[in-house]
Short mmCIF file of C-alpha atoms in Angstrom, two decimals:
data_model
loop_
_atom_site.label_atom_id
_atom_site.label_comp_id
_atom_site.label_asym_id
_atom_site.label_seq_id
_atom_site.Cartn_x
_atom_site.Cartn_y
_atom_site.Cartn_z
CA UNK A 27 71.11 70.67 124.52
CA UNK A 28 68.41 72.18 121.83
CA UNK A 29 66.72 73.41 124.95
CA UNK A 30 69.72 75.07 126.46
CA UNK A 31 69.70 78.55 127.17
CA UNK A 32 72.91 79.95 125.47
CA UNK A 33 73.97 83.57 127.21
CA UNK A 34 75.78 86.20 125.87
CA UNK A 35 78.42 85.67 128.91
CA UNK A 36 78.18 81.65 128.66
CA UNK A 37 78.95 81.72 124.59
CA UNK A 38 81.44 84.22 125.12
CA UNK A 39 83.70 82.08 127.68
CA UNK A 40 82.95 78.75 125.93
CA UNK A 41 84.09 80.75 122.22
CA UNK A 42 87.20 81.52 124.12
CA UNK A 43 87.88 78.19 125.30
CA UNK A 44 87.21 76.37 122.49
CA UNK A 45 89.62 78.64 120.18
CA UNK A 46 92.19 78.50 122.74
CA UNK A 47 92.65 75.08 122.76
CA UNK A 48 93.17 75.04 118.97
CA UNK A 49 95.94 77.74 118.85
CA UNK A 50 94.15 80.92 118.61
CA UNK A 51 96.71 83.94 119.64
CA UNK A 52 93.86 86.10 120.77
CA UNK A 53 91.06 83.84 121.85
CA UNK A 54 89.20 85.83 123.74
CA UNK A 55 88.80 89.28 121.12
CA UNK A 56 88.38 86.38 118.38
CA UNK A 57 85.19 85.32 120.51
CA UNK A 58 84.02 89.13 120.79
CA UNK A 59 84.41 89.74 117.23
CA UNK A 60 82.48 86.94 116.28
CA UNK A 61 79.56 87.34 118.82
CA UNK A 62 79.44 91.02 117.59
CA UNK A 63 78.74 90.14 113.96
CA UNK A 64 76.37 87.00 115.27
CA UNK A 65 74.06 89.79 117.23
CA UNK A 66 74.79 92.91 115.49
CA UNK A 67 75.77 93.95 118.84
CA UNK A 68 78.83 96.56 119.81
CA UNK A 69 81.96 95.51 121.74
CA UNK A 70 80.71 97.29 124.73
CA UNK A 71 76.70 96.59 124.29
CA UNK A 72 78.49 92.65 124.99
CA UNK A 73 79.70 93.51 128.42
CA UNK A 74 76.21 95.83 129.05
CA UNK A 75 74.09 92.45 128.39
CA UNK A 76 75.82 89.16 129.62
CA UNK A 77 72.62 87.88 130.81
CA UNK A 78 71.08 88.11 127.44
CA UNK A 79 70.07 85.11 125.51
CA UNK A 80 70.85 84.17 122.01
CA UNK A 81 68.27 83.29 119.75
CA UNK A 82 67.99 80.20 117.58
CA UNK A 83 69.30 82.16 114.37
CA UNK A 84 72.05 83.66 116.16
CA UNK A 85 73.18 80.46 117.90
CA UNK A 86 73.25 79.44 114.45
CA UNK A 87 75.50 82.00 112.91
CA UNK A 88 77.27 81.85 115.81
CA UNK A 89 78.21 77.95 115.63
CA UNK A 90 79.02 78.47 111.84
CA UNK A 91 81.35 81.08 112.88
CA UNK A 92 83.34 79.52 115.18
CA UNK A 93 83.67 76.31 112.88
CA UNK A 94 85.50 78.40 110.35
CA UNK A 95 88.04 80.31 112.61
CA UNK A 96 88.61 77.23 114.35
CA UNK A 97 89.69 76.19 110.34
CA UNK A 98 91.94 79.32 110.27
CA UNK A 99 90.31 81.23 108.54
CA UNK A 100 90.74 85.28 108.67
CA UNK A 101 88.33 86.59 111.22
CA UNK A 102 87.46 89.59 108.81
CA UNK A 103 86.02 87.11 106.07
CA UNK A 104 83.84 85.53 108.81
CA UNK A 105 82.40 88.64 110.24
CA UNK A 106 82.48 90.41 106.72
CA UNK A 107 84.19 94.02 107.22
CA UNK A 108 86.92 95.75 109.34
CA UNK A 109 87.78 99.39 110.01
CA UNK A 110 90.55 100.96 108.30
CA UNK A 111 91.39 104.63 109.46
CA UNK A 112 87.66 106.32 109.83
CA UNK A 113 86.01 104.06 107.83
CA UNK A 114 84.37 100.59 108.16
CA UNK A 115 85.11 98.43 105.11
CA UNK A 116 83.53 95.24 103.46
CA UNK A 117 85.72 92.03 103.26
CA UNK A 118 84.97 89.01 101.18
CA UNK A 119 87.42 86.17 100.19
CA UNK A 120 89.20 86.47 96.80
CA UNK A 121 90.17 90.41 97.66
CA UNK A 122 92.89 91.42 100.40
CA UNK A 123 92.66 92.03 103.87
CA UNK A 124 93.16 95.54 104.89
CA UNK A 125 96.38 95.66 107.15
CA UNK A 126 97.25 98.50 109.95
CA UNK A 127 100.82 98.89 107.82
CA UNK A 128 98.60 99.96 104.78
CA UNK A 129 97.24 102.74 107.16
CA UNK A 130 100.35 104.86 107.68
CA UNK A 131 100.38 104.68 103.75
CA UNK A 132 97.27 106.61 103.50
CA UNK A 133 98.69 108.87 106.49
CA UNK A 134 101.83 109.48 103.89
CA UNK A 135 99.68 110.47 101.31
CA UNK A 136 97.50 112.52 103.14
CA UNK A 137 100.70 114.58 104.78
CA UNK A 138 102.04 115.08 101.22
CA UNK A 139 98.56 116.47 100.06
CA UNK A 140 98.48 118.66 102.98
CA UNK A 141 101.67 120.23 102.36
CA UNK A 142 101.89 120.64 98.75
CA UNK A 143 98.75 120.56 97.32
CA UNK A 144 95.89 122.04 99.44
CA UNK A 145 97.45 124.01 101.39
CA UNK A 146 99.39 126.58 98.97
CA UNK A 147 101.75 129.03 100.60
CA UNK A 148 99.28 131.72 99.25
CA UNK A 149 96.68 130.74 101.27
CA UNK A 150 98.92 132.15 104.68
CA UNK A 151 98.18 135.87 104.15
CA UNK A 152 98.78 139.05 106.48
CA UNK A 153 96.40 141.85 106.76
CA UNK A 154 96.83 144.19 103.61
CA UNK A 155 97.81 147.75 105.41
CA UNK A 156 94.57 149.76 104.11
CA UNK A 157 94.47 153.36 104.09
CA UNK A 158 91.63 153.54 106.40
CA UNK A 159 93.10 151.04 109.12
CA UNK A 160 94.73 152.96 111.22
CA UNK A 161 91.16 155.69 111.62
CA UNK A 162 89.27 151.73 112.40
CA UNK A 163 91.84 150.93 115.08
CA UNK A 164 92.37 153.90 116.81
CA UNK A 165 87.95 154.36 116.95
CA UNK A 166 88.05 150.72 118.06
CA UNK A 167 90.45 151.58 121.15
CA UNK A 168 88.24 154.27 121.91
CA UNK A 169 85.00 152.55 121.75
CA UNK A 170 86.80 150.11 124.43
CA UNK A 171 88.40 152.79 126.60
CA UNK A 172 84.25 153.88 126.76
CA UNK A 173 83.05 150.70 126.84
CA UNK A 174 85.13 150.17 129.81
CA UNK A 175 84.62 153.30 131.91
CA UNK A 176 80.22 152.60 131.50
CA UNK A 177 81.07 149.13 132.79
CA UNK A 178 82.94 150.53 136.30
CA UNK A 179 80.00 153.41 136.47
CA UNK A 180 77.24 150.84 135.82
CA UNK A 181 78.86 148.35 138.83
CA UNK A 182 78.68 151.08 141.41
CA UNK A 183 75.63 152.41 139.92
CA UNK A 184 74.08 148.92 140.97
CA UNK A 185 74.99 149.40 144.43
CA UNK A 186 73.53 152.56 145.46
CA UNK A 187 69.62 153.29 146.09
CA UNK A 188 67.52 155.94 145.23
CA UNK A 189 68.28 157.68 148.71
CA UNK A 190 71.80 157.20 148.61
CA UNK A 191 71.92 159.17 144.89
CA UNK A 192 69.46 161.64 146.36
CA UNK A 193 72.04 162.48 149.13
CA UNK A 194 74.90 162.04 147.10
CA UNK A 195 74.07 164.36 144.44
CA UNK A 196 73.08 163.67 140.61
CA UNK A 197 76.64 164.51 139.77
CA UNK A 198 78.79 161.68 141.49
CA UNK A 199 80.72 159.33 139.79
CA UNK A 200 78.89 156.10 139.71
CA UNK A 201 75.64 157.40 139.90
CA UNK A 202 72.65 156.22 137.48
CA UNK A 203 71.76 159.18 135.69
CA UNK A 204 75.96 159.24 135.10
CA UNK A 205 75.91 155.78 133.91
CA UNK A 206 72.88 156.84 131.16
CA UNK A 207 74.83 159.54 130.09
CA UNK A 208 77.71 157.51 129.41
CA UNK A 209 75.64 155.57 127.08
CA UNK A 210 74.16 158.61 125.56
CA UNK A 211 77.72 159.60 124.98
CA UNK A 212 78.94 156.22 123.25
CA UNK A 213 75.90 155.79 120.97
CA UNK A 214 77.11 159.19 119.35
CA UNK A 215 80.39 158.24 119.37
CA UNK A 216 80.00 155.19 117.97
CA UNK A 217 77.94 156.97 115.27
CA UNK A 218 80.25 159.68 114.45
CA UNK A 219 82.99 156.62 114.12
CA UNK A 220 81.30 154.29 111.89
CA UNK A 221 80.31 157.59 109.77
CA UNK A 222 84.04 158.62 109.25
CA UNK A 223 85.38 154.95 108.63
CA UNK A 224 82.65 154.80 105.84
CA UNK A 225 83.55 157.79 104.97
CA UNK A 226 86.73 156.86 104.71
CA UNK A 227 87.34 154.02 102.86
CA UNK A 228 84.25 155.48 100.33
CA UNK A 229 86.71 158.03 99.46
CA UNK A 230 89.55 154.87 98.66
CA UNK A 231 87.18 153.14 96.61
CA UNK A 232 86.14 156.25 95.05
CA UNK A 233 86.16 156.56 91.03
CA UNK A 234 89.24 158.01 89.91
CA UNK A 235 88.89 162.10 89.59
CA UNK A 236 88.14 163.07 85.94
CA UNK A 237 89.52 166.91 84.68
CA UNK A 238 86.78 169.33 82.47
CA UNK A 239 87.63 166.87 79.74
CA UNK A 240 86.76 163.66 81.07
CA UNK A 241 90.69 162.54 81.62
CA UNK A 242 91.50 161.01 84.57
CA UNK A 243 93.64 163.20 86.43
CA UNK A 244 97.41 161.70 87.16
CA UNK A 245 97.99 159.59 90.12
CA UNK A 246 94.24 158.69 90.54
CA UNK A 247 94.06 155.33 88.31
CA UNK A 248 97.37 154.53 89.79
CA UNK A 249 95.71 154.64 93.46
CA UNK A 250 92.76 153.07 92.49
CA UNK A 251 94.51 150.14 90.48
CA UNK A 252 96.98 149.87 94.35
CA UNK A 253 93.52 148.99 96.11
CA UNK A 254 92.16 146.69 93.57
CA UNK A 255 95.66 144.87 94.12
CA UNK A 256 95.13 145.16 97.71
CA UNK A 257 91.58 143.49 97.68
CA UNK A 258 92.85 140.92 95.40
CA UNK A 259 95.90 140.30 98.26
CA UNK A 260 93.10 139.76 100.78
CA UNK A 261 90.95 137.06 99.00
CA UNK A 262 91.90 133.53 99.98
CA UNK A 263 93.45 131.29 97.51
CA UNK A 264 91.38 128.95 95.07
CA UNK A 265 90.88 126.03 96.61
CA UNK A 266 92.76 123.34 93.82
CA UNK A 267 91.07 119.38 94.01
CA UNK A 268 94.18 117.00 94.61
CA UNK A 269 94.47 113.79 91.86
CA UNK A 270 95.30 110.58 93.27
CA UNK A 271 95.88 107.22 91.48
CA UNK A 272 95.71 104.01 92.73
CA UNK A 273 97.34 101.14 91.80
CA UNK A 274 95.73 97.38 92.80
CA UNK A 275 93.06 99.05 94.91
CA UNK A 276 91.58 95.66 96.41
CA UNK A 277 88.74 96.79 99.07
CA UNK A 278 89.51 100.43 97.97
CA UNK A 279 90.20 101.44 101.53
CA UNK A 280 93.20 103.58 100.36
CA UNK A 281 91.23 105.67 97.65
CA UNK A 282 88.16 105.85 99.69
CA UNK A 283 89.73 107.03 102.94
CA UNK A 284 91.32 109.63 101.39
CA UNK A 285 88.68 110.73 99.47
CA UNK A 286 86.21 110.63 102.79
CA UNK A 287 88.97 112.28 105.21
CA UNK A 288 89.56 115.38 102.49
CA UNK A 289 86.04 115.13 101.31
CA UNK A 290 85.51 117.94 98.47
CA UNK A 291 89.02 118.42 98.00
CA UNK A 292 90.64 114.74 96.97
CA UNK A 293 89.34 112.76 93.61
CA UNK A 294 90.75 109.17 93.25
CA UNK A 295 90.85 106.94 89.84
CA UNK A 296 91.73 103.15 91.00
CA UNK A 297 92.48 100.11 89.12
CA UNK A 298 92.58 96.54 90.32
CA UNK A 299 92.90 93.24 87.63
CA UNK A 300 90.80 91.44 90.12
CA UNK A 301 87.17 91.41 89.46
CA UNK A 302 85.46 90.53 92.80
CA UNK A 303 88.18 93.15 94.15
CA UNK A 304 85.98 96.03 91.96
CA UNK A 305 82.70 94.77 92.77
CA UNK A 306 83.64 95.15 96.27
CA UNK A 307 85.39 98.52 96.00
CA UNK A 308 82.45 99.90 94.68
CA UNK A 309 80.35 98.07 97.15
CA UNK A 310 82.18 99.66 100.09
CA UNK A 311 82.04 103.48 97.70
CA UNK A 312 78.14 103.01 97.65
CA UNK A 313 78.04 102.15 101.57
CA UNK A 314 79.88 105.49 102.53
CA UNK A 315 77.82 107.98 100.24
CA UNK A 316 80.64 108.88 97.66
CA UNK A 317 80.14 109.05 93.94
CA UNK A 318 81.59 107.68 90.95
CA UNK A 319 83.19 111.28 90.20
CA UNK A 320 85.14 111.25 93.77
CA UNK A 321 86.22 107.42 93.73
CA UNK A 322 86.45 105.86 90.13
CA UNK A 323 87.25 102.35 90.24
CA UNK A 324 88.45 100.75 87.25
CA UNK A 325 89.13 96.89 85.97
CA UNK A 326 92.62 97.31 84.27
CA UNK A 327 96.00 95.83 84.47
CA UNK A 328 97.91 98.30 86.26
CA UNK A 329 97.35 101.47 84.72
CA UNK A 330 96.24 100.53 80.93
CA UNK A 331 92.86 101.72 81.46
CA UNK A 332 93.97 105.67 82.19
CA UNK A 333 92.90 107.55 78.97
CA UNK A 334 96.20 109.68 77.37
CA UNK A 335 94.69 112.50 78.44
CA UNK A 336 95.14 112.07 82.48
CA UNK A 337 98.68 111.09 81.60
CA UNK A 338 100.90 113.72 84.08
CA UNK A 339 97.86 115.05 85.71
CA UNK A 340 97.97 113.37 88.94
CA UNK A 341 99.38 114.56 92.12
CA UNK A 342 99.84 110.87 93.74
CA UNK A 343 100.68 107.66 92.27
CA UNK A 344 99.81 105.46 95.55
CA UNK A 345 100.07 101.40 96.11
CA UNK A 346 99.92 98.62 97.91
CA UNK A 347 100.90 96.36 95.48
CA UNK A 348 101.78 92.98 95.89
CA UNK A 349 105.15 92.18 97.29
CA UNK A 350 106.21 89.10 99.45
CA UNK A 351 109.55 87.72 97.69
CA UNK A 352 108.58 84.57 96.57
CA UNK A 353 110.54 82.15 99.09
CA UNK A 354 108.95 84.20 101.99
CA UNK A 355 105.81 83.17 100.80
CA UNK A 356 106.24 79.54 101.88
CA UNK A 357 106.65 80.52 105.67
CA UNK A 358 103.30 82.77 106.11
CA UNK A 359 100.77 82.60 108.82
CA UNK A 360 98.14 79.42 107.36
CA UNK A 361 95.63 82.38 107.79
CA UNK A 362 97.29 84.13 105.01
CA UNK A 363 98.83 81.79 103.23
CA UNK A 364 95.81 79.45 102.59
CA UNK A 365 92.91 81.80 102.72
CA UNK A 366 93.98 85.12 100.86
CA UNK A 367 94.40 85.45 97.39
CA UNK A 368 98.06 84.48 95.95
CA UNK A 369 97.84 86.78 93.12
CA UNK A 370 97.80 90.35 96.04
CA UNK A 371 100.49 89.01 97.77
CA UNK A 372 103.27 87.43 95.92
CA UNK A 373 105.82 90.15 94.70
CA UNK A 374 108.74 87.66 92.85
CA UNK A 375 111.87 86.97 93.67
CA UNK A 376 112.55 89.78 95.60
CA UNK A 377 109.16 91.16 95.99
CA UNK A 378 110.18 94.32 93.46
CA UNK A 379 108.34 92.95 90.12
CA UNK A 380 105.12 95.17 90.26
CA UNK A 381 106.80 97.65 91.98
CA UNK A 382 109.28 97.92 88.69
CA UNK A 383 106.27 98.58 86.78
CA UNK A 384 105.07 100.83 88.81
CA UNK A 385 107.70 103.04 88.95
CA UNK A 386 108.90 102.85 85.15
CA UNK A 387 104.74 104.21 84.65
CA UNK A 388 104.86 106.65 87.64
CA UNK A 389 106.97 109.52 85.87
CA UNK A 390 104.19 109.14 83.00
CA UNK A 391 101.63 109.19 85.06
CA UNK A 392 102.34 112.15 87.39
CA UNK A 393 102.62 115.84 87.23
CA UNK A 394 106.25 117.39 88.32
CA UNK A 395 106.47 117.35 91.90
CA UNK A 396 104.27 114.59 92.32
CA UNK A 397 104.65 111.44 94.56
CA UNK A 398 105.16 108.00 93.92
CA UNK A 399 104.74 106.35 97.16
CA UNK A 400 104.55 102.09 97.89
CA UNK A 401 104.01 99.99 100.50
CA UNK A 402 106.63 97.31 100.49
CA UNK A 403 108.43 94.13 102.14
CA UNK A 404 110.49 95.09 104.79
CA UNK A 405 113.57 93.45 103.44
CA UNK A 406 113.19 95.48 100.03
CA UNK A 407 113.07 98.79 101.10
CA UNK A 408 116.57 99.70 100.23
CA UNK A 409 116.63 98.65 97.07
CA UNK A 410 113.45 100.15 96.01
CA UNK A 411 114.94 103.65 97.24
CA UNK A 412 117.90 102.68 95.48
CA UNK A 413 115.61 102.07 92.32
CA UNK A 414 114.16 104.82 92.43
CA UNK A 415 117.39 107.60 92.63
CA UNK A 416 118.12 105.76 89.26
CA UNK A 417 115.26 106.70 87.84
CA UNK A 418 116.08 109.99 88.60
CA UNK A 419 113.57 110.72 90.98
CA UNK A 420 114.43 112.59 94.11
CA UNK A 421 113.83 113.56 97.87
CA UNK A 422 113.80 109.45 98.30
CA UNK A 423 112.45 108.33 101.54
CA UNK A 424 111.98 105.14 103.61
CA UNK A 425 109.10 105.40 106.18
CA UNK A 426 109.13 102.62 109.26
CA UNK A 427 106.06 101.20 110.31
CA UNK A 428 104.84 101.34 113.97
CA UNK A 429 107.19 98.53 114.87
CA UNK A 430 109.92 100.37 113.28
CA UNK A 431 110.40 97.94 110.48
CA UNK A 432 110.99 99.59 107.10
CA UNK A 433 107.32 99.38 105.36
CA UNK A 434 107.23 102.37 102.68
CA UNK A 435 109.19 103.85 99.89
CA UNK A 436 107.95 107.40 98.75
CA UNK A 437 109.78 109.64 96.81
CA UNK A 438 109.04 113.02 94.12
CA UNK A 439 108.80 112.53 90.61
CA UNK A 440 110.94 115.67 89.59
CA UNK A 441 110.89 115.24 85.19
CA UNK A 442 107.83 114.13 83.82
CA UNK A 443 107.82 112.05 80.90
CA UNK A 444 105.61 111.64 77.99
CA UNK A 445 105.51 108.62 75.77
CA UNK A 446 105.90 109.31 72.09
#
């Protein structure tokens, strides 16, 4: 056996196999998943290299691999990461496993931010009517109208020889020496309509006219002051750098895909009360080039680490907090149950008692306007919304997941509230 030679294709359909016979709902992407992280090898690279053998080391890995998920255990703690939107994320036991639900939570978010915050109505501006646009259009239609008729004299130009212009005549339409005149003729045009546009709009942007006593004569400040309105109408709208709070970050694939998907225009401040959760936020900030000042991840229950001073500031309040009612917990997958961490799943009774917290601190915590939006069990969606109208916030939504099941509560916090 120690002398066997183990192929990519060979390990592949005896992975498969083996984790079939023990109950494994996807066998076969199980087995690709694990030989991908066993040879640092692609999906595809796989099927490109059946033939290849497997070294000692990754034989190895590969046995150790198959051991565990054969225990149950999540395949994303064995191979070590996952992707989550754009982004590839580090997984390690102790934290929660990124789910496709928490995705469309992020998509939310990002829809919300779009909308309201970086993209301000002010930024959708018409051209300002100038003084001098009508002179620039009408010298740009005739600059085309010449354009054009050069381009029909040049194309029969090209078809006719020396002899044929000699016996045609100098003067016929289509000729050469008629096509370089033509371009003689639009060079000066062209000249004498730049000139006049500059002219033009110098004369607009002209300092007001002065009488023999140095007084600005009447009407000219109140032209002048018109066009320095008019610029001001044409300059596109400060770009404004959207807040976001997370609460019970875990791998920090919320804060950190939105920060990496509006890149320059998103900041994010997250807590967690777990510490490996933190160390491997920050581990998976570090491995996608962002900085401390666009993700800020913070050890804190809830939000008791955000200074008084970002109270109301933020845009978002955004979580994925725990929430499976505590009877429901009894009947999840052994791949959840007894491999990810209790303390980021179970919710209480009825799966509401973070989310309580959450939204008694979110009208402190955000600006007016602002949303509050959760990810939630599917069989407290109603009463969260319902929660939420009495708090008195408003445009209450539920948003289904893609099978349809209600996953998300979102909703506007309308009157901000400051603690005394």
């Amino acid at each position: 056996m120690a002398n066997e030679i183990w192929t990519i294709k060979r390990c592949l359909e005896w992975t498969k196999e083996y984790l079939a016979e023990r109950g494994e709902e996807h066998p076969r992407l199980s087995a690709e998943w694990l030989l991908c992280a066993a040879t640092g090898l692609a999906r595809i690279d796989l099927y490109m290299r059946m033939d290849e053998a497997l070294n000692a080391a990754q034989l190895e890995t590969m046995h150790a691999a198959v051991v565990r998920r054969a225990k149950g255990e999540p395949l994303q703690y064995i191979t070590g990461s996952t992707q989550f939107r754009m982004i590839d994320v580090a997984c390690a036991p102790g934290v929660l496993i990124p789910r496709p639900e928490t995705e469309m939570l992020v998509e939310e978010v990002l829809n919300y931010l779009d909308a309201e915050v970086l993209s301000p109505e002010a930024a959708a501006r018409q051209r300002a009517e100038l003084p001098w646009n009508d002179e620039v259009e009408q010298a740009r239609k005739a600059e085309a109208a010449l354009a054009d008729e050069r381009a029909t004299a040049e194309r029969r130009a090209a078809n006719l020889t020396a002899a044929d212009e000699a016996a045609l005549g100098s003067d016929v339409l289509g000729s050469r020496a008629y096509a370089e005149e033509l371009a003689d003729r639009e060079a000066e045009e062209a000249a004498a309509q730049a000139e006049a546009a500059e002219a033009a709009e110098a004369e607009e942007l002209a300092e007001p006219e002065l009488d023999e006593y140095g007084i600005a004569i009447e009407g000219s400040a109140d032209h002048e002051a018109s066009l320095t309105q008019d610029a001001a109408a044409l300059a596109p709208a400060e770009p404004r750098t959207a807040r976001v709070l997370e609460v019970g970050c875990g791998t920090g694939c919320i804060s950190l895909s939105l920060a990496w998907e509006r890149r320059g225009h998103v900041t994010c401040t997250a807590t967690d009360i777990e510490p490996r959760a933190i160390d491997l936020a920050t581990k998976n900030r570090d491995a996608l080039g962002l900085t401390s000042d666009e993700v800020a991840f913070s050890l804190t229950n809830l939000v008791s680490s955000i200074p008084r001073e970002k109270w109301g500031t933020f845009d978002v309040l955004v979580s994925n907090p725990p929430y499976i009612p505590t009877d429901v917990m009894r009947s999840l997958p052994h791949e959840v149950k007894d491999f990810e961490p209790e303390l980021a799943l179970e919710g209480g009774a009825d799966g509401l008692d973070i989310f309580r917290r959450l939204l008694n601190a979110a009208p402190y915590m955000l600006r007016a306007g602002g949303l509050f939006a959760c990810e939630l069990y599917e069989g407290a969606l109603d009463a969260a919304a319902e929660l939420c109208r009495q708090a008195g916030l408003s445009d209450v939504r539920i948003v289904c997941d893609l099978t349809d099941r209600p996953r998300i509560v979102r909703a506007i916090v309308t009157e901000p509230k400051q603690r005394q």
